[in-house]
Amino acid sequence: MTNRRNFLGGAGAITGALAAASVSKVAMAALPEPVTQTTPNTMPPLMPSGGRPYNPVVTLNGWTLPWRMNNGVKEFHLVAEPVVREMAPGFKANLWGYNGQSPGPTIEVVEGDRVRIFVTNKLPEHTSVHWHGQRLPNGMDGVTGLTQPPIRPGKTFVYEFVARRPGTFMYHPHADEMTQMAMGMMGFWVTHPKAEHPLIEKVDRDFVFLLNAYDVEPGSATPKIMTMLDFNLWSWNSRIFPGIDSLNVRLNDKVRIRIGNLTMTNHPMHLHGHEFLVTGTDGGPTPRSARQYEVTADVAVGQMRQIEFLADEEGDWAFHCHKSHHTMNAMGHDVPTLIGLDHKDVARQITNLVPDYMVMGERGMADMGEMDMPIPDNTARMMTGEGPFGSVEMGGMFSVVKVRRNQKPGDYSNPGWFKHPKGTVAYELDGPPPETSRQRDAGAAAMPARNMPAKNIEVQIRKPGSGHSGH
């Protein structure tokens, strides 16, 4: 449910101190009304209703926070609070976030804007907000104990500064950070250029999302906050595939995607079917001399990467993190490797006692994605999602860029599956494959082997895997 009543218009007298003190009751009466959004759908871009014009972004499975103008100052109201986030259909998590969601709403301003952000704390502990990557007065940097006192439960603080440079930034707490970040407290910030910029080109579609990670045991709903490496849910904007919306664009659109990483590891982001340029980082626009075409760009911890490409190939193009265990959901990380083991006799004996027993992982993990086997309540399947040709066998950080010639400008609706022209889909060969010529004279080894065993030994014992920590 979205509440936008009386937010976009009107001005009020704002009293009270800035970030170093909480807002008085008199000032609270003049605060901008907090706006809440709980649906996990991708909301349309919020067109600016005042101030300098700009081309708004689209937050994947999220939204942009409205503001009001007050004597030339752009005023926003963030509420830090417990939220329930649907991470995928049938799976919800108890998180902490802002204004009804995790991540919180995207904040959009224009270079040179004076910005005032009211932050109300409805968490059970103190908090703060750090404006990641911004140039601002030291007392507005949001580091509890260093640049400001903590925002106690029930209190409201005010941050005020000028958006000095265009670019893509983030916001998150700098108070009990391991807990609050692990619970989902973060959001995106975009500062648009005030005029034409030599390094920032106009685009037709501008998407943003944050990379975040959780450790939620199957059947539970609250993340484990002490996890450092072995997360089991890798998400975009606190959503996991198949809960992540597709990025729907028009053929020959110029597309920008801004990606921020607030997980504890790097993510090589890979786009199928197109080449892109990395046009921006945390430090601002990338010099043209430093740009090169890529199909995969690594986004390290705490970094932002802005990529741009011409969507000139129709189709449904996969877009995902290229760490394979980041494209699967919970339940699979501690499954031992059973490939090559013959279970027939053991399985036959077990099924006499447990009729529904089935062997898992004997031929690989794809079978598990296809099994319609019972799972705990409030859990997403490890590999799931149904495409036009069957199971997609993905989870986690995975979505699809849908390029269509008939997608209208400004239309972000899902066009459905791509209808491939005849003769353009890989097919099963009917009959034996053609004979191929082979190289018969093998080249000599680069250097001779020494001290090898007297005879070849085939290893018969396969040790099961034991997780994937340490990545």
XYZ file of C-alpha atoms in Angstrom:
471
model
C 0.000 0.000 0.000
C 1.357 3.418 -0.953
C 0.653 6.525 1.091
C 1.488 9.769 -0.740
C -1.126 12.097 0.769
C -0.095 15.754 1.142
C 3.549 14.953 0.539
C 4.337 16.554 -2.771
C 2.869 19.955 -2.037
C 2.981 22.616 0.640
C 5.695 24.032 2.855
C 5.950 24.248 6.606
C 8.145 25.955 9.125
C 10.883 23.533 10.070
C 12.413 24.087 13.479
C 14.878 22.104 15.552
C 18.569 21.363 15.378
C 20.401 19.543 12.648
C 22.139 16.165 12.869
C 23.615 16.651 16.323
C 20.236 16.784 18.108
C 16.806 15.205 17.950
C 13.826 17.167 16.641
C 11.509 18.803 19.148
C 7.790 17.991 19.395
C 6.959 21.347 17.837
C 9.206 20.579 14.875
C 7.772 17.061 14.564
C 4.380 18.577 13.786
C 5.926 20.230 10.727
C 7.767 17.169 9.441
C 7.010 15.895 5.955
C 4.552 13.055 6.193
C 6.441 9.749 5.830
C 5.551 7.831 2.699
C 5.346 4.028 2.874
C 5.538 1.394 0.161
C 5.192 -2.323 0.904
C 4.555 -3.938 -2.479
C 7.683 -5.595 -3.940
C 6.773 -4.608 -7.499
C 8.941 -2.345 -9.622
C 7.222 1.043 -9.435
C 7.170 3.463 -12.375
C 9.670 6.345 -12.346
C 8.676 9.279 -10.145
C 8.615 12.321 -12.407
C 9.907 15.471 -10.679
C 7.090 17.810 -9.633
C 9.313 20.728 -8.675
C 12.867 21.961 -8.625
C 15.339 21.323 -11.443
C 14.154 18.807 -14.074
C 15.856 15.425 -14.564
C 15.239 12.025 -16.126
C 14.218 9.743 -13.225
C 15.529 6.243 -12.568
C 13.591 3.002 -12.125
C 14.417 1.025 -8.978
C 14.203 -2.720 -9.616
C 11.538 -4.127 -7.272
C 11.485 -0.759 -5.536
C 10.508 2.901 -5.745
C 11.666 6.514 -5.418
C 10.951 8.544 -2.277
C 8.791 11.652 -2.896
C 9.843 14.990 -1.423
C 8.464 18.451 -0.747
C 10.028 21.836 -1.443
C 10.403 24.131 1.578
C 11.894 27.561 0.877
C 14.129 26.139 -1.825
C 15.182 23.050 0.162
C 14.249 19.526 -0.917
C 12.873 17.709 2.141
C 12.659 13.926 2.543
C 11.523 11.785 5.466
C 13.130 8.378 6.068
C 11.720 6.072 8.741
C 14.038 3.300 9.965
C 11.784 0.423 11.026
C 11.214 -3.353 11.027
C 9.700 -4.501 7.713
C 8.448 -7.699 6.123
C 9.968 -8.196 2.680
C 8.669 -10.738 0.194
C 11.931 -12.079 -1.226
C 10.151 -14.383 -3.701
C 6.553 -15.540 -4.086
C 5.744 -17.671 -1.030
C 8.836 -16.585 0.907
C 8.919 -13.564 3.242
C 11.654 -12.378 5.590
C 11.585 -10.262 8.734
C 14.045 -7.489 7.916
C 14.883 -3.946 8.955
C 14.582 -1.187 6.371
C 13.130 2.208 5.614
C 9.585 3.348 4.834
C 8.128 -0.161 4.651
C 10.807 -1.865 2.547
C 14.300 -3.251 2.418
C 16.162 -1.723 0.707
C 14.670 1.659 1.453
C 13.378 3.947 -1.286
C 15.757 5.517 -3.779
C 16.473 9.208 -3.170
C 16.806 11.312 -6.335
C 18.124 14.872 -6.361
C 19.902 17.214 -8.763
C 23.452 18.503 -8.529
C 23.395 21.710 -6.502
C 20.172 20.892 -4.622
C 20.122 21.697 -0.919
C 18.714 18.562 0.693
C 17.200 18.073 4.150
C 16.515 14.499 5.269
C 14.528 13.772 8.423
C 15.373 10.331 9.832
C 12.955 8.873 12.385
C 14.076 5.777 14.297
C 11.417 3.123 14.926
C 13.927 0.327 15.494
C 14.436 -1.325 18.881
C 17.990 0.093 19.031
C 19.824 3.286 18.077
C 20.869 3.940 14.486
C 22.331 6.555 12.112
C 22.539 7.117 8.365
C 25.810 7.370 6.432
C 25.530 8.934 2.970
C 27.980 6.620 1.208
C 30.196 8.464 -1.307
C 28.822 11.967 -0.739
C 30.900 15.119 -0.313
C 29.346 16.863 2.702
C 30.145 18.538 6.044
C 31.843 16.135 8.444
C 29.030 16.412 11.000
C 26.539 15.094 8.433
C 28.520 11.925 7.594
C 26.449 9.726 9.920
C 29.113 7.782 11.856
C 27.792 7.178 15.351
C 30.185 8.297 18.071
C 32.586 9.916 15.608
C 30.537 12.582 13.825
C 27.220 12.486 15.710
C 25.422 10.967 18.690
C 23.225 7.942 17.948
C 19.606 8.348 16.915
C 17.814 6.735 19.850
C 14.561 4.782 19.371
C 11.650 7.155 18.900
C 13.854 10.132 18.018
C 14.231 12.044 14.742
C 17.461 13.590 13.459
C 17.965 15.985 10.580
C 20.714 15.778 7.963
C 21.222 18.760 5.671
C 23.784 19.300 2.925
C 24.193 20.288 -0.727
C 24.391 17.531 -3.359
C 27.733 18.690 -4.692
C 28.501 16.251 -7.497
C 26.443 14.093 -9.864
C 26.680 10.335 -9.557
C 25.360 7.201 -7.951
C 25.608 6.714 -4.201
C 24.142 4.641 -1.376
C 22.945 5.148 2.185
C 23.190 2.774 5.148
C 23.717 2.871 8.936
C 27.053 3.388 10.649
C 25.698 2.130 13.977
C 25.743 -1.560 14.995
C 26.537 -1.931 11.317
C 26.945 -5.712 11.168
C 23.467 -6.237 12.626
C 21.673 -3.501 10.755
C 23.238 -4.206 7.360
C 22.658 -7.950 7.815
C 19.004 -7.109 8.487
C 18.690 -5.153 5.222
C 19.152 -1.481 6.113
C 20.390 0.257 2.973
C 19.174 2.315 0.043
C 20.180 3.987 -3.226
C 20.892 7.670 -3.878
C 21.143 9.248 -7.355
C 22.331 12.805 -7.973
C 21.451 13.866 -11.514
C 23.572 16.463 -13.375
C 22.130 20.002 -13.344
C 23.029 20.571 -17.005
C 24.485 18.690 -19.936
C 27.591 16.868 -18.769
C 30.436 15.840 -21.096
C 30.732 12.415 -19.439
C 27.069 11.714 -18.597
C 24.948 10.959 -21.641
C 21.183 10.849 -21.814
C 19.682 7.372 -21.800
C 16.253 5.947 -22.538
C 16.118 3.597 -19.519
C 17.937 4.036 -16.222
C 17.700 1.150 -13.721
C 19.156 0.930 -10.200
C 19.467 -1.877 -7.648
C 21.597 -2.922 -4.683
C 23.335 -6.256 -4.206
C 22.669 -7.626 -0.725
C 22.949 -11.008 0.992
C 21.216 -12.831 3.833
C 21.526 -16.005 5.868
C 17.972 -17.227 6.441
C 17.677 -20.889 7.336
C 15.029 -22.833 5.359
C 11.682 -22.582 7.114
C 12.629 -19.519 9.167
C 12.067 -15.818 8.472
C 14.727 -13.788 10.299
C 18.336 -13.485 9.053
C 21.246 -14.697 11.166
C 23.200 -11.538 11.889
C 26.572 -13.084 12.822
C 27.227 -14.648 9.398
C 30.407 -13.313 7.807
C 30.901 -15.372 4.632
C 28.535 -18.300 4.243
C 25.324 -16.522 3.215
C 22.640 -18.657 1.594
C 20.551 -15.968 -0.123
C 22.187 -13.674 -2.670
C 19.750 -10.975 -3.701
C 19.084 -7.864 -5.733
C 17.157 -5.313 -3.686
C 16.322 -8.059 -1.162
C 14.698 -10.202 -3.881
C 15.836 -13.576 -5.207
C 15.007 -15.220 -8.527
C 12.277 -15.884 -9.578
C 11.138 -12.930 -7.476
C 13.346 -10.408 -9.320
C 11.489 -8.443 -11.989
C 12.807 -8.428 -15.542
C 14.349 -5.279 -17.001
C 12.033 -4.454 -19.895
C 13.382 -2.192 -22.653
C 12.661 -1.134 -26.226
C 14.807 -2.292 -29.125
C 17.642 0.206 -29.717
C 17.106 1.914 -26.360
C 20.243 3.175 -24.678
C 20.126 1.529 -21.256
C 21.949 2.446 -18.054
C 22.095 0.093 -15.057
C 23.518 1.335 -11.737
C 24.611 -1.439 -9.365
C 25.701 -0.949 -5.747
C 27.274 -3.721 -3.654
C 26.655 -3.874 0.096
C 27.347 -7.594 0.516
C 30.561 -9.050 1.985
C 32.022 -10.298 -1.305
C 32.500 -9.185 -4.901
C 30.060 -9.925 -7.723
C 31.055 -10.285 -11.403
C 27.904 -9.043 -13.133
C 27.404 -10.618 -16.563
C 25.014 -9.582 -19.334
C 24.186 -11.930 -22.227
C 23.802 -10.839 -25.836
C 25.316 -7.352 -25.555
C 28.533 -5.524 -24.754
C 28.477 -2.662 -22.279
C 30.705 0.155 -21.104
C 31.438 0.923 -17.454
C 30.613 4.645 -17.507
C 30.632 5.431 -13.794
C 32.002 4.368 -10.406
C 31.755 5.578 -6.806
C 34.061 8.438 -7.736
C 31.860 9.743 -10.539
C 31.757 9.411 -14.344
C 34.510 7.302 -15.904
C 36.835 9.183 -18.297
C 36.167 8.144 -21.875
C 39.796 7.091 -22.314
C 39.353 4.526 -19.513
C 36.197 2.916 -20.899
C 36.291 -0.414 -22.697
C 33.619 -2.822 -23.803
C 32.877 -5.665 -21.405
C 30.291 -8.386 -20.949
C 31.190 -8.898 -17.268
C 32.084 -6.217 -14.710
C 33.194 -6.987 -11.161
C 31.512 -4.970 -8.418
C 33.576 -5.131 -5.231
C 32.357 -4.642 -1.661
C 31.140 -1.101 -1.017
C 31.470 -0.165 -4.676
C 29.089 1.128 -7.306
C 29.348 0.399 -11.013
C 27.338 2.090 -13.733
C 27.079 0.221 -17.020
C 25.554 1.350 -20.324
C 24.697 -0.526 -23.501
C 22.652 -0.250 -26.682
C 19.838 -2.792 -26.550
C 20.091 -3.712 -30.229
C 19.423 -7.476 -30.019
C 15.849 -8.636 -29.469
C 15.244 -11.460 -27.035
C 15.223 -12.526 -23.396
C 18.810 -12.042 -22.261
C 20.075 -13.461 -18.961
C 21.655 -10.993 -16.536
C 23.280 -12.400 -13.411
C 26.214 -12.662 -11.046
C 28.753 -15.070 -12.547
C 29.591 -16.768 -9.253
C 27.575 -19.929 -9.803
C 26.609 -20.398 -6.157
C 25.162 -16.881 -6.159
C 22.522 -18.004 -8.671
C 20.908 -20.521 -6.338
C 18.754 -20.134 -3.261
C 18.956 -21.744 0.171
C 19.122 -25.487 0.929
C 21.810 -26.468 -1.575
C 25.102 -25.336 -0.091
C 25.675 -28.316 2.215
C 24.460 -31.029 -0.160
C 27.362 -33.472 -0.689
C 28.657 -34.285 -4.156
C 27.144 -37.644 -5.068
C 27.826 -37.648 -8.805
C 28.945 -41.086 -9.976
C 27.840 -43.005 -6.874
C 25.493 -45.930 -7.472
C 22.587 -45.675 -5.032
C 20.274 -48.237 -6.568
C 20.585 -50.934 -3.894
C 20.547 -48.502 -0.972
C 17.670 -46.508 -2.461
C 15.657 -49.692 -2.983
C 16.053 -50.644 0.687
C 15.224 -47.141 1.939
C 12.102 -46.812 -0.192
C 10.751 -49.961 1.444
C 10.716 -47.940 4.671
C 10.230 -44.426 3.259
C 8.102 -44.641 0.082
C 8.723 -40.993 -0.940
C 12.524 -41.201 -0.635
C 14.476 -39.940 -3.636
C 18.191 -39.682 -4.328
C 19.450 -36.085 -4.541
C 22.447 -34.960 -6.573
C 23.290 -38.358 -8.089
C 23.528 -36.916 -11.609
C 24.021 -33.256 -10.731
C 21.904 -30.470 -9.249
C 19.478 -29.923 -12.146
C 17.274 -32.820 -11.007
C 16.688 -31.008 -7.721
C 15.371 -27.974 -9.552
C 12.894 -30.113 -11.452
C 11.687 -32.157 -8.457
C 8.345 -31.065 -7.093
C 9.433 -32.228 -3.652
C 8.110 -30.825 -0.362
C 10.120 -27.991 1.175
C 9.768 -26.211 4.538
C 7.179 -23.477 4.848
C 8.363 -19.964 3.949
C 11.238 -21.161 1.786
C 12.232 -20.557 -1.826
C 13.328 -23.528 -3.910
C 17.058 -23.760 -4.499
C 16.821 -23.550 -8.310
C 13.505 -22.505 -9.728
C 11.709 -20.351 -12.256
C 9.816 -21.643 -15.262
C 10.767 -20.380 -18.705
C 9.224 -20.992 -22.134
C 11.313 -24.172 -22.570
C 11.098 -25.560 -19.031
C 12.942 -25.019 -15.758
C 15.429 -22.140 -15.840
C 17.424 -23.791 -13.002
C 18.501 -20.526 -11.425
C 17.974 -18.652 -8.187
C 19.527 -15.773 -6.286
C 21.138 -13.003 -8.342
C 19.506 -13.681 -11.692
C 17.088 -11.832 -13.922
C 16.353 -11.190 -17.595
C 16.746 -8.138 -19.814
C 13.788 -8.275 -22.215
C 14.426 -6.367 -25.444
C 11.372 -5.827 -27.686
C 10.815 -3.745 -30.803
C 7.180 -3.107 -29.822
C 7.893 -1.922 -26.253
C 6.699 1.681 -26.150
C 8.889 4.477 -24.768
C 8.316 4.756 -21.027
C 6.562 1.377 -20.868
C 8.184 -0.847 -18.219
C 5.551 -3.607 -18.247
C 6.565 -7.229 -18.806
C 6.088 -8.121 -22.502
C 6.030 -11.882 -21.833
C 8.369 -14.427 -23.393
C 10.187 -13.686 -26.621
C 8.747 -15.252 -29.775
C 11.793 -16.530 -31.642
C 11.799 -16.266 -35.434
C 11.667 -19.598 -37.189
C 14.999 -21.367 -37.395
C 16.682 -19.346 -34.617
C 16.344 -21.791 -31.683
C 18.846 -24.548 -30.933
C 17.291 -27.942 -31.653
C 17.876 -31.644 -31.100
C 19.595 -33.400 -33.982
C 17.569 -36.213 -35.539
C 20.165 -38.829 -36.455
C 23.883 -39.340 -35.889
C 26.211 -36.322 -35.869
C 28.362 -35.809 -38.965
C 31.853 -37.261 -39.013
C 34.572 -34.745 -38.296
C 38.220 -34.826 -39.272
C 40.565 -35.257 -36.315
C 44.147 -34.293 -35.679
C 46.036 -37.577 -35.505
C 49.557 -36.434 -34.693
C 49.582 -35.064 -31.166
C 52.276 -32.575 -30.300
C 54.956 -33.372 -27.739
C 54.474 -32.308 -24.132
C 56.022 -29.014 -23.119
C 58.293 -30.831 -20.672
C 58.675 -34.525 -19.800
C 57.007 -35.916 -16.669
C 59.246 -37.447 -13.975
C 58.693 -39.534 -10.854
C 55.215 -40.648 -11.934
C 53.545 -43.825 -10.557
C 54.541 -47.070 -12.262
C 50.987 -47.612 -13.486
C 47.884 -45.504 -13.883
C 45.626 -45.391 -10.841
C 41.902 -44.682 -11.051
C 40.525 -42.990 -7.945
C 37.420 -44.846 -6.819
C 36.521 -42.881 -3.687
C 34.828 -39.523 -4.087
C 34.746 -37.340 -1.012
C 31.506 -35.308 -0.624
C 31.821 -31.554 -0.665
C 31.333 -29.647 2.584
C 29.993 -26.228 1.742
C 31.497 -23.194 0.055
C 32.805 -20.981 2.806
C 35.851 -18.887 2.195
C 34.782 -17.434 -1.147
